[in-house]
């Protein structure tokens, strides 16, 4: 069946990989105003990802309030606000796209195919989405924290296909493999390609399927050759 829509993962796919030391730095920046040791705060962030990714802890402020409590600290509202601001600044650095992303997305749409984004993400991306240039470059988006489901939940793949006006069997899915998304997309009938870019090995992602044996591309631009 010919491809009639293309779905991209966000983190580590449309954006560059994020090594562990960057996550450490980001944790340090939001831990500082709270007076919480960075290792404790980083662990609280990591352990809570499954909850944060399905929006179970609310927006960013509510989420951080709960994490502060879990770290055994009292909540100081001014410190909480400063920590949230530091977190958003740090996260926005992660929302910058790969060099060939805009050109690739623009070309796909120029060929008449809708483009979608399906991301396992927490409140920061959802709260920023409409202000990102990327929002203008895609025809549909599904963010896990807004839907209350994480990859590889089949409902997510069905939902993004529907938002693009396509059936999954007509969709090409491209991702770095986080959240076992490639297996999830394939199971739903999509044709899945791993983006195994030059920085792939250094990416620190949750539940990445490093054993993916299916097809791969080495850059976003290569996706154009598949259409
Ligand atoms: Mg990813």
Short mmCIF file of C-alpha atoms in Angstrom, two decimals, residues 45-138:
data_model
loop_
_atom_site.label_atom_id
_atom_site.label_comp_id
_atom_site.label_asym_id
_atom_site.label_seq_id
_atom_site.Cartn_x
_atom_site.Cartn_y
_atom_site.Cartn_z
CA UNK A 45 12.20 12.95 37.69
CA UNK A 46 13.31 9.63 36.24
CA UNK A 47 11.12 7.45 38.44
CA UNK A 48 8.06 9.60 37.76
CA UNK A 49 8.42 9.62 33.98
CA UNK A 50 5.77 6.92 33.43
CA UNK A 51 3.31 9.05 35.42
CA UNK A 52 4.38 12.36 33.92
CA UNK A 53 4.15 10.95 30.40
CA UNK A 54 0.48 10.14 30.83
CA UNK A 55 -0.29 13.42 32.56
CA UNK A 56 -1.07 11.68 35.84
CA UNK A 57 0.57 14.40 37.94
CA UNK A 58 -1.08 17.37 36.19
CA UNK A 59 0.64 20.36 34.64
CA UNK A 60 4.25 21.29 35.30
CA UNK A 61 3.59 23.24 38.50
CA UNK A 62 1.39 20.52 39.98
CA UNK A 63 3.90 17.88 38.92
CA UNK A 64 6.84 19.65 40.54
CA UNK A 65 4.83 20.29 43.70
CA UNK A 66 4.21 16.56 43.99
CA UNK A 67 7.85 15.67 43.26
CA UNK A 68 9.08 18.11 45.90
CA UNK A 69 6.79 16.40 48.37
CA UNK A 70 8.08 12.97 47.31
CA UNK A 71 11.63 14.21 47.92
CA UNK A 72 10.61 14.90 51.50
CA UNK A 73 10.73 18.68 51.22
CA UNK A 74 8.16 21.31 52.05
CA UNK A 75 6.90 23.36 49.12
CA UNK A 76 7.97 26.99 48.97
CA UNK A 77 5.84 28.61 46.26
CA UNK A 78 8.52 31.08 45.13
CA UNK A 79 11.10 28.31 44.89
CA UNK A 80 8.58 26.13 43.06
CA UNK A 81 7.94 28.88 40.51
CA UNK A 82 11.67 29.38 40.00
CA UNK A 83 12.19 25.65 39.54
CA UNK A 84 9.38 25.47 36.97
CA UNK A 85 10.85 28.42 35.09
CA UNK A 86 14.29 26.79 35.09
CA UNK A 87 12.77 23.54 33.86
CA UNK A 88 10.93 25.23 31.00
CA UNK A 89 14.07 27.06 29.92
CA UNK A 90 16.00 23.81 29.94
CA UNK A 91 13.27 21.87 28.14
CA UNK A 92 12.96 24.49 25.43
CA UNK A 93 16.60 23.84 24.60
CA UNK A 94 15.54 20.27 23.83
CA UNK A 95 12.74 21.41 21.52
CA UNK A 96 15.21 22.68 18.89
CA UNK A 97 14.99 20.61 15.73
CA UNK A 98 17.63 18.70 13.80
CA UNK A 99 19.22 20.66 10.96
CA UNK A 100 17.31 18.82 8.23
CA UNK A 101 13.94 18.66 10.02
CA UNK A 102 12.23 21.75 8.58
CA UNK A 103 13.37 20.98 5.04
CA UNK A 104 12.23 17.38 5.32
CA UNK A 105 8.81 18.13 6.78
CA UNK A 106 8.23 20.91 4.27
CA UNK A 107 9.14 18.65 1.37
CA UNK A 108 6.88 15.84 2.55
CA UNK A 109 3.95 18.22 2.71
CA UNK A 110 4.89 19.70 -0.66
CA UNK A 111 4.43 16.21 -2.04
CA UNK A 112 0.87 16.24 -0.72
CA UNK A 113 1.37 14.00 2.30
CA UNK A 114 0.24 15.04 5.78
CA UNK A 115 2.82 14.97 8.57
CA UNK A 116 2.15 13.98 12.17
CA UNK A 117 4.02 13.98 15.47
CA UNK A 118 3.46 11.31 18.10
CA UNK A 119 5.42 11.95 21.28
CA UNK A 120 5.75 10.37 24.69
CA UNK A 121 6.17 13.59 26.61
CA UNK A 122 5.38 15.37 29.84
CA UNK A 123 3.64 18.68 30.45
CA UNK A 124 6.52 20.88 29.30
CA UNK A 125 6.07 20.03 25.62
CA UNK A 126 2.29 20.15 25.81
CA UNK A 127 2.39 23.58 27.45
CA UNK A 128 4.84 24.85 24.81
CA UNK A 129 3.49 23.16 21.69
CA UNK A 130 1.43 25.97 20.20
CA UNK A 131 4.33 28.43 20.51
CA UNK A 132 6.79 26.16 18.69
CA UNK A 133 7.52 26.73 14.99
CA UNK A 134 7.03 22.98 14.55
CA UNK A 135 3.32 23.33 15.26
CA UNK A 136 2.96 25.13 11.91
CA UNK A 137 4.84 22.40 10.07
CA UNK A 138 2.65 19.45 10.95
#
